Amino acid sequence: MTAEPVIDEQATPAAALPATVRASLSPSRAADFKTCPLLYRFRSIDRLPERPTVEQARGTLVHAVLERLFDLPAGGRTPDAAGGLVAPQWDRLVTEQPELAGLFDPGDEAGTAEFLRSAAGLLEGYFAVEDPRRLEPAERESLISAVVDEQLLIRGYLDRLDVAPDGALRVVDYKTGGAPREAFEARALFQLKFYALVLWRTRGVVPRVLRLLYLKDAEVCDYSPDAEELLRFERTVVALWQAIEQATERQDFRPRPSRLCDWCSHQAHCPTFGGTPPPFPDRSAAADPLRDARSGPAAPGADE
């Protein structure tokens, strides 16, 4: 069985949405608000730039290689073939995102080579947990979307969607960081439940398996949701968006300090670190609320 056509931005322009739809939300931005409301503001309202890190770039590269790997005939999806994709995919990414070239000093060939080797090492972790020769994904890096509560468009990019002969769905997400502690795993499952909700609402099928593949540790985490759980999750997402709307109306996004602050790009603007947020943007000049601040796939490492 093949999957239904993916819903993308071209297939669902704002004009085609119900007139009641007022905003959109992705799992990454929802997770931002849950983690720290001020981080959500910096990314989604102020839209402050963030310089990519080596870890994020490595995650982006590994995701790109795994996506391209399935372009090959099944018998050719070998570790050597995946390793051979690393350098060409890095060259492509740097061409498309020139800011990535700034991660290494000009002429630092040793640093670049070590970076590419580390990406290849993560691919070894992938082959330790899956045999891609036995898989034919229905979709890869697909944007899916659904309207909930008649007002909120929720959408996100799937790393991979597998469809079994009986129509069962398996959502697969690649994680290039190590297998997390329970609190961080909950964040990852939040993202996958988000996707499961979209698939349930658009295709009428609750995914049988939500799968996290932790490539660094070669570990697999499977979770099986049910319709009742997704209904509760839908209410959670709607309540989260209502909280975001209230914070926006009051212009009140407070920091929520945690260990994740160590990796935040916006410490210079955060009161927790003695900084001052920029003036709140004029809402009359705000960007289209139906367009997520990051409508393309997020840098994978940012969510790990």
PDB file of C-alpha atoms in Angstrom:
ATOM      1  CA  MET A   1       0.000   0.000   0.000  1.00  0.00           C
ATOM      2  CA  THR A   2       1.273   3.478  -0.797  1.00  0.00           C
ATOM      3  CA  ALA A   3       0.750   6.487   1.400  1.00  0.00           C
ATOM      4  CA  GLU A   4      -1.649   9.245   0.501  1.00  0.00           C
ATOM      5  CA  PRO A   5      -0.037  12.276  -1.180  1.00  0.00           C
ATOM      6  CA  VAL A   6       1.784  14.415   1.321  1.00  0.00           C
ATOM      7  CA  ILE A   7       0.167  17.729   2.181  1.00  0.00           C
ATOM      8  CA  ASP A   8       2.686  20.472   1.485  1.00  0.00           C
ATOM      9  CA  GLU A   9       2.743  24.238   1.412  1.00  0.00           C
ATOM     10  CA  GLN A  10       1.953  24.325  -2.292  1.00  0.00           C
ATOM     11  CA  ALA A  11      -1.021  21.977  -1.825  1.00  0.00           C
ATOM     12  CA  THR A  12      -2.433  23.960   1.105  1.00  0.00           C
ATOM     13  CA  PRO A  13      -1.986  27.684   0.412  1.00  0.00           C
ATOM     14  CA  ALA A  14      -3.527  30.042   2.960  1.00  0.00           C
ATOM     15  CA  ALA A  15      -6.393  30.790   0.571  1.00  0.00           C
ATOM     16  CA  ALA A  16      -7.389  27.100   0.590  1.00  0.00           C
ATOM     17  CA  LEU A  17      -7.591  26.854   4.374  1.00  0.00           C
ATOM     18  CA  PRO A  18     -10.857  27.318   6.274  1.00  0.00           C
ATOM     19  CA  ALA A  19     -11.529  30.991   6.922  1.00  0.00           C
ATOM     20  CA  THR A  20     -11.491  30.318  10.665  1.00  0.00           C
ATOM     21  CA  VAL A  21      -7.813  29.259  10.671  1.00  0.00           C
ATOM     22  CA  ARG A  22      -5.772  32.015  12.295  1.00  0.00           C
ATOM     23  CA  ALA A  23      -2.329  30.607  13.046  1.00  0.00           C
ATOM     24  CA  SER A  24       0.087  27.719  12.574  1.00  0.00           C
ATOM     25  CA  LEU A  25       2.299  25.770  14.931  1.00  0.00           C
ATOM     26  CA  SER A  26       5.109  23.272  14.391  1.00  0.00           C
ATOM     27  CA  PRO A  27       6.360  20.742  16.942  1.00  0.00           C
ATOM     28  CA  SER A  28       9.690  22.569  17.241  1.00  0.00           C
ATOM     29  CA  ARG A  29       8.078  25.896  18.066  1.00  0.00           C
ATOM     30  CA  ALA A  30       5.576  24.240  20.414  1.00  0.00           C
ATOM     31  CA  ALA A  31       8.476  22.555  22.200  1.00  0.00           C
ATOM     32  CA  ASP A  32      10.251  25.928  22.406  1.00  0.00           C
ATOM     33  CA  PHE A  33       7.318  27.432  24.300  1.00  0.00           C
ATOM     34  CA  LYS A  34       7.100  24.459  26.621  1.00  0.00           C
ATOM     35  CA  THR A  35      10.830  24.690  27.303  1.00  0.00           C
ATOM     36  CA  CYS A  36      11.070  28.472  27.641  1.00  0.00           C
ATOM     37  CA  PRO A  37       8.422  31.013  26.565  1.00  0.00           C
ATOM     38  CA  LEU A  38      11.128  33.635  25.955  1.00  0.00           C
ATOM     39  CA  LEU A  39      12.935  31.247  23.586  1.00  0.00           C
ATOM     40  CA  TYR A  40       9.691  30.903  21.643  1.00  0.00           C
ATOM     41  CA  ARG A  41       9.466  34.690  21.399  1.00  0.00           C
ATOM     42  CA  PHE A  42      13.078  35.050  20.214  1.00  0.00           C
ATOM     43  CA  ARG A  43      12.598  32.447  17.498  1.00  0.00           C
ATOM     44  CA  SER A  44       8.996  32.919  16.380  1.00  0.00           C
ATOM     45  CA  ILE A  45       8.208  36.580  17.043  1.00  0.00           C
ATOM     46  CA  ASP A  46      11.535  38.444  17.070  1.00  0.00           C
ATOM     47  CA  ARG A  47      12.996  35.878  14.645  1.00  0.00           C
ATOM     48  CA  LEU A  48      16.504  36.470  15.886  1.00  0.00           C
ATOM     49  CA  PRO A  49      19.202  34.837  13.774  1.00  0.00           C
ATOM     50  CA  GLU A  50      20.992  31.784  15.108  1.00  0.00           C
ATOM     51  CA  ARG A  51      24.383  30.657  13.975  1.00  0.00           C
ATOM     52  CA  PRO A  52      24.448  26.913  13.319  1.00  0.00           C
ATOM     53  CA  THR A  53      26.616  24.768  15.555  1.00  0.00           C
ATOM     54  CA  VAL A  54      28.840  21.899  14.519  1.00  0.00           C
ATOM     55  CA  GLU A  55      26.423  19.471  16.200  1.00  0.00           C
ATOM     56  CA  GLN A  56      23.454  20.860  14.297  1.00  0.00           C
ATOM     57  CA  ALA A  57      25.364  20.778  11.018  1.00  0.00           C
ATOM     58  CA  ARG A  58      26.364  17.175  11.661  1.00  0.00           C
ATOM     59  CA  GLY A  59      22.733  16.270  12.284  1.00  0.00           C
ATOM     60  CA  THR A  60      21.634  18.027   9.099  1.00  0.00           C
ATOM     61  CA  LEU A  61      24.309  16.203   7.118  1.00  0.00           C
ATOM     62  CA  VAL A  62      23.413  12.767   8.486  1.00  0.00           C
ATOM     63  CA  HIS A  63      19.719  13.351   7.779  1.00  0.00           C
ATOM     64  CA  ALA A  64      20.575  14.387   4.213  1.00  0.00           C
ATOM     65  CA  VAL A  65      22.650  11.250   3.668  1.00  0.00           C
ATOM     66  CA  LEU A  66      19.924   8.964   5.006  1.00  0.00           C
ATOM     67  CA  GLU A  67      17.340  10.649   2.795  1.00  0.00           C
ATOM     68  CA  ARG A  68      19.531  10.179  -0.305  1.00  0.00           C
ATOM     69  CA  LEU A  69      20.422   6.621   0.678  1.00  0.00           C
ATOM     70  CA  PHE A  70      16.885   5.504  -0.139  1.00  0.00           C
ATOM     71  CA  ASP A  71      17.221   6.923  -3.658  1.00  0.00           C
ATOM     72  CA  LEU A  72      19.550   3.996  -4.348  1.00  0.00           C
ATOM     73  CA  PRO A  73      18.303   0.539  -5.382  1.00  0.00           C
ATOM     74  CA  ALA A  74      17.647  -1.620  -2.335  1.00  0.00           C
ATOM     75  CA  GLY A  75      20.697  -3.796  -2.869  1.00  0.00           C
ATOM     76  CA  GLY A  76      22.951  -0.772  -3.058  1.00  0.00           C
ATOM     77  CA  ARG A  77      22.043   0.675   0.350  1.00  0.00           C
ATOM     78  CA  THR A  78      25.223  -0.423   2.070  1.00  0.00           C
ATOM     79  CA  PRO A  79      27.464   1.209   4.682  1.00  0.00           C
ATOM     80  CA  ASP A  80      30.055   1.940   1.974  1.00  0.00           C
ATOM     81  CA  ALA A  81      27.420   3.591  -0.205  1.00  0.00           C
ATOM     82  CA  ALA A  82      26.236   5.733   2.704  1.00  0.00           C
ATOM     83  CA  GLY A  83      29.827   6.717   3.512  1.00  0.00           C
ATOM     84  CA  GLY A  84      30.319   7.715  -0.109  1.00  0.00           C
ATOM     85  CA  LEU A  85      27.406  10.149   0.158  1.00  0.00           C
ATOM     86  CA  VAL A  86      28.840  12.104   3.100  1.00  0.00           C
ATOM     87  CA  ALA A  87      31.250  14.439   1.282  1.00  0.00           C
ATOM     88  CA  PRO A  88      28.966  15.160  -1.709  1.00  0.00           C
ATOM     89  CA  GLN A  89      26.028  15.920   0.570  1.00  0.00           C
ATOM     90  CA  TRP A  90      28.188  18.230   2.688  1.00  0.00           C
ATOM     91  CA  ASP A  91      29.267  20.093  -0.448  1.00  0.00           C
ATOM     92  CA  ARG A  92      25.614  20.448  -1.457  1.00  0.00           C
ATOM     93  CA  LEU A  93      24.580  21.724   1.959  1.00  0.00           C
ATOM     94  CA  VAL A  94      27.367  24.307   2.042  1.00  0.00           C
ATOM     95  CA  THR A  95      26.342  25.518  -1.418  1.00  0.00           C
ATOM     96  CA  GLU A  96      22.699  25.833  -0.348  1.00  0.00           C
ATOM     97  CA  GLN A  97      23.489  27.228   3.124  1.00  0.00           C
ATOM     98  CA  PRO A  98      26.730  29.247   2.828  1.00  0.00           C
ATOM     99  CA  GLU A  99      26.696  30.011   6.563  1.00  0.00           C
ATOM    100  CA  LEU A 100      27.739  26.411   7.179  1.00  0.00           C
ATOM    101  CA  ALA A 101      31.119  27.135   5.617  1.00  0.00           C
ATOM    102  CA  GLY A 102      31.836  29.446   8.567  1.00  0.00           C
ATOM    103  CA  LEU A 103      31.894  26.531  10.990  1.00  0.00           C
ATOM    104  CA  PHE A 104      35.529  25.858  10.064  1.00  0.00           C
ATOM    105  CA  ASP A 105      38.383  28.264   9.515  1.00  0.00           C
ATOM    106  CA  PRO A 106      39.484  28.685   5.895  1.00  0.00           C
ATOM    107  CA  GLY A 107      42.048  26.055   5.096  1.00  0.00           C
ATOM    108  CA  ASP A 108      41.161  23.936   8.131  1.00  0.00           C
ATOM    109  CA  GLU A 109      41.090  20.755   6.112  1.00  0.00           C
ATOM    110  CA  ALA A 110      41.827  18.619   9.156  1.00  0.00           C
ATOM    111  CA  GLY A 111      38.820  20.014  11.024  1.00  0.00           C
ATOM    112  CA  THR A 112      36.532  19.470   8.072  1.00  0.00           C
ATOM    113  CA  ALA A 113      37.837  15.940   7.557  1.00  0.00           C
ATOM    114  CA  GLU A 114      37.255  15.063  11.216  1.00  0.00           C
ATOM    115  CA  PHE A 115      33.742  16.487  10.973  1.00  0.00           C
ATOM    116  CA  LEU A 116      32.980  14.281   7.964  1.00  0.00           C
ATOM    117  CA  ARG A 117      34.442  11.248   9.756  1.00  0.00           C
ATOM    118  CA  SER A 118      32.222  11.895  12.758  1.00  0.00           C
ATOM    119  CA  ALA A 119      29.162  12.002  10.490  1.00  0.00           C
ATOM    120  CA  ALA A 120      30.217   8.699   8.923  1.00  0.00           C
ATOM    121  CA  GLY A 121      30.520   7.252  12.432  1.00  0.00           C
ATOM    122  CA  LEU A 122      26.887   8.104  13.135  1.00  0.00           C
ATOM    123  CA  LEU A 123      25.898   6.296   9.959  1.00  0.00           C
ATOM    124  CA  GLU A 124      27.529   3.181  11.378  1.00  0.00           C
ATOM    125  CA  GLY A 125      25.102   3.511  14.281  1.00  0.00           C
ATOM    126  CA  TYR A 126      22.234   3.632  11.820  1.00  0.00           C
ATOM    127  CA  PHE A 127      23.265   0.393  10.119  1.00  0.00           C
ATOM    128  CA  ALA A 128      23.563  -1.235  13.542  1.00  0.00           C
ATOM    129  CA  VAL A 129      19.824  -0.802  14.146  1.00  0.00           C
ATOM    130  CA  GLU A 130      18.296  -0.999  10.641  1.00  0.00           C
ATOM    131  CA  ASP A 131      18.920  -2.714   7.322  1.00  0.00           C
ATOM    132  CA  PRO A 132      17.781  -0.197   4.669  1.00  0.00           C
ATOM    133  CA  ARG A 133      17.909  -2.912   1.996  1.00  0.00           C
ATOM    134  CA  ARG A 134      14.727  -4.336   3.543  1.00  0.00           C
ATOM    135  CA  LEU A 135      12.847  -1.030   3.652  1.00  0.00           C
ATOM    136  CA  GLU A 136      10.918   1.010   1.097  1.00  0.00           C
ATOM    137  CA  PRO A 137       9.835   4.217   2.836  1.00  0.00           C
ATOM    138  CA  ALA A 138       6.575   5.739   1.624  1.00  0.00           C
ATOM    139  CA  GLU A 139       7.739   9.288   2.343  1.00  0.00           C
ATOM    140  CA  ARG A 140      10.928  11.065   3.355  1.00  0.00           C
ATOM    141  CA  GLU A 141      11.336  14.648   4.617  1.00  0.00           C
ATOM    142  CA  SER A 142       7.628  15.225   3.992  1.00  0.00           C
ATOM    143  CA  LEU A 143       5.691  18.239   5.207  1.00  0.00           C
ATOM    144  CA  ILE A 144       2.327  17.177   6.640  1.00  0.00           C
ATOM    145  CA  SER A 145      -0.387  19.405   8.086  1.00  0.00           C
ATOM    146  CA  ALA A 146      -3.845  19.374   9.621  1.00  0.00           C
ATOM    147  CA  VAL A 147      -6.291  21.861  11.125  1.00  0.00           C
ATOM    148  CA  VAL A 148      -7.339  21.324  14.747  1.00  0.00           C
ATOM    149  CA  ASP A 149      -9.947  23.195  16.761  1.00  0.00           C
ATOM    150  CA  GLU A 150     -10.993  24.822  13.445  1.00  0.00           C
ATOM    151  CA  GLN A 151      -8.465  27.599  14.111  1.00  0.00           C
ATOM    152  CA  LEU A 152      -4.966  26.156  14.321  1.00  0.00           C
ATOM    153  CA  LEU A 153      -2.906  24.699  11.492  1.00  0.00           C
ATOM    154  CA  ILE A 154      -0.382  22.205  12.870  1.00  0.00           C
ATOM    155  CA  ARG A 155       2.384  20.939  10.630  1.00  0.00           C
ATOM    156  CA  GLY A 156       5.839  19.488  10.593  1.00  0.00           C
ATOM    157  CA  TYR A 157       8.422  17.541   8.619  1.00  0.00           C
ATOM    158  CA  LEU A 158       8.645  13.778   8.943  1.00  0.00           C
ATOM    159  CA  ASP A 159      12.094  12.223   8.654  1.00  0.00           C
ATOM    160  CA  ARG A 160      10.481   9.067   7.305  1.00  0.00           C
ATOM    161  CA  LEU A 161       7.104   7.394   7.035  1.00  0.00           C
ATOM    162  CA  ASP A 162       6.851   3.628   6.493  1.00  0.00           C
ATOM    163  CA  VAL A 163       3.597   2.027   5.376  1.00  0.00           C
ATOM    164  CA  ALA A 164       3.072  -1.725   5.883  1.00  0.00           C
ATOM    165  CA  PRO A 165       1.143  -3.879   3.388  1.00  0.00           C
ATOM    166  CA  ASP A 166      -1.850  -3.803   5.761  1.00  0.00           C
ATOM    167  CA  GLY A 167      -1.785   0.012   5.818  1.00  0.00           C
ATOM    168  CA  ALA A 168      -0.196   0.373   9.249  1.00  0.00           C
ATOM    169  CA  LEU A 169       1.940   3.502   9.638  1.00  0.00           C
ATOM    170  CA  ARG A 170       5.339   3.824  11.300  1.00  0.00           C
ATOM    171  CA  VAL A 171       6.792   7.279  11.888  1.00  0.00           C
ATOM    172  CA  VAL A 172      10.595   7.249  12.103  1.00  0.00           C
ATOM    173  CA  ASP A 173      12.747  10.055  13.462  1.00  0.00           C
ATOM    174  CA  TYR A 174      16.555  10.043  13.341  1.00  0.00           C
ATOM    175  CA  LYS A 175      18.373  11.456  16.364  1.00  0.00           C
ATOM    176  CA  THR A 176      22.090  12.105  16.038  1.00  0.00           C
ATOM    177  CA  GLY A 177      22.583  12.836  19.720  1.00  0.00           C
ATOM    178  CA  GLY A 178      22.910  10.179  22.380  1.00  0.00           C
ATOM    179  CA  ALA A 179      19.894   8.415  23.830  1.00  0.00           C
ATOM    180  CA  PRO A 180      18.486  10.971  26.301  1.00  0.00           C
ATOM    181  CA  ARG A 181      17.353  10.840  29.857  1.00  0.00           C
ATOM    182  CA  GLU A 182      13.645  10.487  30.465  1.00  0.00           C
ATOM    183  CA  ALA A 183      12.887  14.234  30.389  1.00  0.00           C
ATOM    184  CA  PHE A 184      14.604  14.719  27.041  1.00  0.00           C
ATOM    185  CA  GLU A 185      12.996  11.597  25.598  1.00  0.00           C
ATOM    186  CA  ALA A 186       9.610  13.087  26.492  1.00  0.00           C
ATOM    187  CA  ARG A 187      10.490  16.085  24.300  1.00  0.00           C
ATOM    188  CA  ALA A 188      11.330  13.779  21.390  1.00  0.00           C
ATOM    189  CA  LEU A 189       8.102  11.816  21.828  1.00  0.00           C
ATOM    190  CA  PHE A 190       6.166  15.096  21.955  1.00  0.00           C
ATOM    191  CA  GLN A 191       7.429  15.777  18.438  1.00  0.00           C
ATOM    192  CA  LEU A 192       6.389  12.338  17.200  1.00  0.00           C
ATOM    193  CA  LYS A 193       2.960  12.565  18.833  1.00  0.00           C
ATOM    194  CA  PHE A 194       2.533  15.846  16.980  1.00  0.00           C
ATOM    195  CA  TYR A 195       3.121  14.007  13.696  1.00  0.00           C
ATOM    196  CA  ALA A 196       0.874  11.144  14.769  1.00  0.00           C
ATOM    197  CA  LEU A 197      -1.954  13.594  15.455  1.00  0.00           C
ATOM    198  CA  VAL A 198      -1.604  15.139  11.992  1.00  0.00           C
ATOM    199  CA  LEU A 199      -1.632  11.717  10.321  1.00  0.00           C
ATOM    200  CA  TRP A 200      -4.642  10.608  12.337  1.00  0.00           C
ATOM    201  CA  ARG A 201      -6.606  13.750  11.480  1.00  0.00           C
ATOM    202  CA  THR A 202      -5.718  13.711   7.763  1.00  0.00           C
ATOM    203  CA  ARG A 203      -5.631   9.987   7.002  1.00  0.00           C
ATOM    204  CA  GLY A 204      -7.880   8.502   9.658  1.00  0.00           C
ATOM    205  CA  VAL A 205      -5.156   6.126  10.816  1.00  0.00           C
ATOM    206  CA  VAL A 206      -3.393   6.151  14.174  1.00  0.00           C
ATOM    207  CA  PRO A 207       0.274   5.279  13.525  1.00  0.00           C
ATOM    208  CA  ARG A 208       1.060   1.865  14.911  1.00  0.00           C
ATOM    209  CA  VAL A 209       4.624   2.796  15.889  1.00  0.00           C
ATOM    210  CA  LEU A 210       6.480   6.014  16.637  1.00  0.00           C
ATOM    211  CA  ARG A 211      10.165   5.140  16.340  1.00  0.00           C
ATOM    212  CA  LEU A 212      13.180   7.113  17.561  1.00  0.00           C
ATOM    213  CA  LEU A 213      16.529   5.949  16.193  1.00  0.00           C
ATOM    214  CA  TYR A 214      19.430   7.174  18.331  1.00  0.00           C
ATOM    215  CA  LEU A 215      22.373   6.780  15.976  1.00  0.00           C
ATOM    216  CA  LYS A 216      25.165   7.718  18.377  1.00  0.00           C
ATOM    217  CA  ASP A 217      24.248   4.919  20.780  1.00  0.00           C
ATOM    218  CA  ALA A 218      22.654   2.613  18.179  1.00  0.00           C
ATOM    219  CA  GLU A 219      19.443   2.425  20.203  1.00  0.00           C
ATOM    220  CA  VAL A 220      15.795   2.207  19.179  1.00  0.00           C
ATOM    221  CA  CYS A 221      12.848   3.603  21.127  1.00  0.00           C
ATOM    222  CA  ASP A 222       9.395   2.484  19.952  1.00  0.00           C
ATOM    223  CA  TYR A 223       6.132   3.915  21.208  1.00  0.00           C
ATOM    224  CA  SER A 224       2.573   2.955  20.207  1.00  0.00           C
ATOM    225  CA  PRO A 225      -0.087   5.641  20.714  1.00  0.00           C
ATOM    226  CA  ASP A 226      -3.840   5.117  20.602  1.00  0.00           C
ATOM    227  CA  ALA A 227      -6.717   7.340  19.513  1.00  0.00           C
ATOM    228  CA  GLU A 228      -7.696   8.298  23.056  1.00  0.00           C
ATOM    229  CA  GLU A 229      -4.138   9.422  23.791  1.00  0.00           C
ATOM    230  CA  LEU A 230      -3.981  11.471  20.595  1.00  0.00           C
ATOM    231  CA  LEU A 231      -7.285  13.119  21.456  1.00  0.00           C
ATOM    232  CA  ARG A 232      -5.814  14.184  24.815  1.00  0.00           C
ATOM    233  CA  PHE A 233      -2.675  15.329  23.030  1.00  0.00           C
ATOM    234  CA  GLU A 234      -4.763  17.424  20.646  1.00  0.00           C
ATOM    235  CA  ARG A 235      -6.322  19.204  23.613  1.00  0.00           C
ATOM    236  CA  THR A 236      -2.829  19.786  24.988  1.00  0.00           C
ATOM    237  CA  VAL A 237      -1.668  21.347  21.702  1.00  0.00           C
ATOM    238  CA  VAL A 238      -4.717  23.620  21.528  1.00  0.00           C
ATOM    239  CA  ALA A 239      -4.217  24.703  25.148  1.00  0.00           C
ATOM    240  CA  LEU A 240      -0.555  25.367  24.417  1.00  0.00           C
ATOM    241  CA  TRP A 241      -1.462  27.592  21.497  1.00  0.00           C
ATOM    242  CA  GLN A 242      -4.011  29.458  23.628  1.00  0.00           C
ATOM    243  CA  ALA A 243      -1.227  30.117  26.151  1.00  0.00           C
ATOM    244  CA  ILE A 244       0.987  31.415  23.327  1.00  0.00           C
ATOM    245  CA  GLU A 245      -1.781  33.736  22.150  1.00  0.00           C
ATOM    246  CA  GLN A 246      -2.286  35.075  25.671  1.00  0.00           C
ATOM    247  CA  ALA A 247       1.439  35.678  26.087  1.00  0.00           C
ATOM    248  CA  THR A 248       1.522  37.459  22.730  1.00  0.00           C
ATOM    249  CA  GLU A 249      -1.441  39.661  23.623  1.00  0.00           C
ATOM    250  CA  ARG A 250       0.220  40.619  26.919  1.00  0.00           C
ATOM    251  CA  GLN A 251       3.693  40.786  25.355  1.00  0.00           C
ATOM    252  CA  ASP A 252       4.775  38.651  28.288  1.00  0.00           C
ATOM    253  CA  PHE A 253       7.213  35.848  27.454  1.00  0.00           C
ATOM    254  CA  ARG A 254       9.229  34.980  30.530  1.00  0.00           C
ATOM    255  CA  PRO A 255      12.461  32.995  30.625  1.00  0.00           C
ATOM    256  CA  ARG A 256      12.403  29.554  32.166  1.00  0.00           C
ATOM    257  CA  PRO A 257      15.997  28.792  33.172  1.00  0.00           C
ATOM    258  CA  SER A 258      17.170  25.206  32.835  1.00  0.00           C
ATOM    259  CA  ARG A 259      20.215  23.223  31.822  1.00  0.00           C
ATOM    260  CA  LEU A 260      19.222  23.832  28.211  1.00  0.00           C
ATOM    261  CA  CYS A 261      20.260  27.468  28.663  1.00  0.00           C
ATOM    262  CA  ASP A 262      23.857  26.346  28.167  1.00  0.00           C
ATOM    263  CA  TRP A 263      23.080  25.728  24.482  1.00  0.00           C
ATOM    264  CA  CYS A 264      20.912  28.796  23.871  1.00  0.00           C
ATOM    265  CA  SER A 265      22.042  31.239  21.177  1.00  0.00           C
ATOM    266  CA  HIS A 266      20.225  34.181  22.764  1.00  0.00           C
ATOM    267  CA  GLN A 267      21.848  34.643  26.157  1.00  0.00           C
ATOM    268  CA  ALA A 268      22.866  38.204  25.234  1.00  0.00           C
ATOM    269  CA  HIS A 269      19.154  39.118  25.056  1.00  0.00           C
ATOM    270  CA  CYS A 270      17.978  37.081  28.048  1.00  0.00           C
ATOM    271  CA  PRO A 271      17.354  38.718  31.459  1.00  0.00           C
ATOM    272  CA  THR A 272      18.580  35.540  33.157  1.00  0.00           C
ATOM    273  CA  PHE A 273      22.059  36.362  31.821  1.00  0.00           C
ATOM    274  CA  GLY A 274      21.807  40.126  32.306  1.00  0.00           C
ATOM    275  CA  GLY A 275      20.548  40.814  28.795  1.00  0.00           C
ATOM    276  CA  THR A 276      17.575  42.796  27.509  1.00  0.00           C
ATOM    277  CA  PRO A 277      15.094  41.469  24.944  1.00  0.00           C
ATOM    278  CA  PRO A 278      14.618  43.640  21.852  1.00  0.00           C
ATOM    279  CA  PRO A 279      11.506  45.846  21.675  1.00  0.00           C
ATOM    280  CA  PHE A 280       8.398  43.783  21.042  1.00  0.00           C
ATOM    281  CA  PRO A 281       7.618  43.890  17.305  1.00  0.00           C
ATOM    282  CA  ASP A 282       4.724  46.019  16.099  1.00  0.00           C
ATOM    283  CA  ARG A 283       1.913  43.490  15.719  1.00  0.00           C
ATOM    284  CA  SER A 284       0.441  45.472  12.824  1.00  0.00           C
ATOM    285  CA  ALA A 285       3.641  44.715  10.916  1.00  0.00           C
ATOM    286  CA  ALA A 286       3.938  41.128  12.113  1.00  0.00           C
ATOM    287  CA  ALA A 287       4.684  38.318   9.716  1.00  0.00           C
ATOM    288  CA  ASP A 288       1.965  36.078   8.343  1.00  0.00           C
ATOM    289  CA  PRO A 289       0.692  34.089  11.360  1.00  0.00           C
ATOM    290  CA  LEU A 290      -0.027  31.117   9.092  1.00  0.00           C
ATOM    291  CA  ARG A 291       3.653  30.829   8.237  1.00  0.00           C
ATOM    292  CA  ASP A 292       5.765  29.174  10.899  1.00  0.00           C
ATOM    293  CA  ALA A 293       8.956  31.043  11.718  1.00  0.00           C
ATOM    294  CA  ARG A 294      10.860  28.100  10.272  1.00  0.00           C
ATOM    295  CA  SER A 295       8.763  26.649   7.507  1.00  0.00           C
ATOM    296  CA  GLY A 296      11.541  24.394   6.278  1.00  0.00           C
ATOM    297  CA  PRO A 297      12.956  21.398   8.110  1.00  0.00           C
ATOM    298  CA  ALA A 298      14.591  22.476  11.338  1.00  0.00           C
ATOM    299  CA  ALA A 299      18.262  21.734  11.788  1.00  0.00           C
ATOM    300  CA  PRO A 300      18.001  18.209  13.226  1.00  0.00           C
ATOM    301  CA  GLY A 301      20.631  18.782  15.876  1.00  0.00           C
ATOM    302  CA  ALA A 302      18.604  21.624  17.322  1.00  0.00           C
ATOM    303  CA  ASP A 303      16.021  19.206  18.603  1.00  0.00           C
ATOM    304  CA  GLU A 304      18.331  16.650  20.105  1.00  0.00           C
TER     305      GLU A 304
END
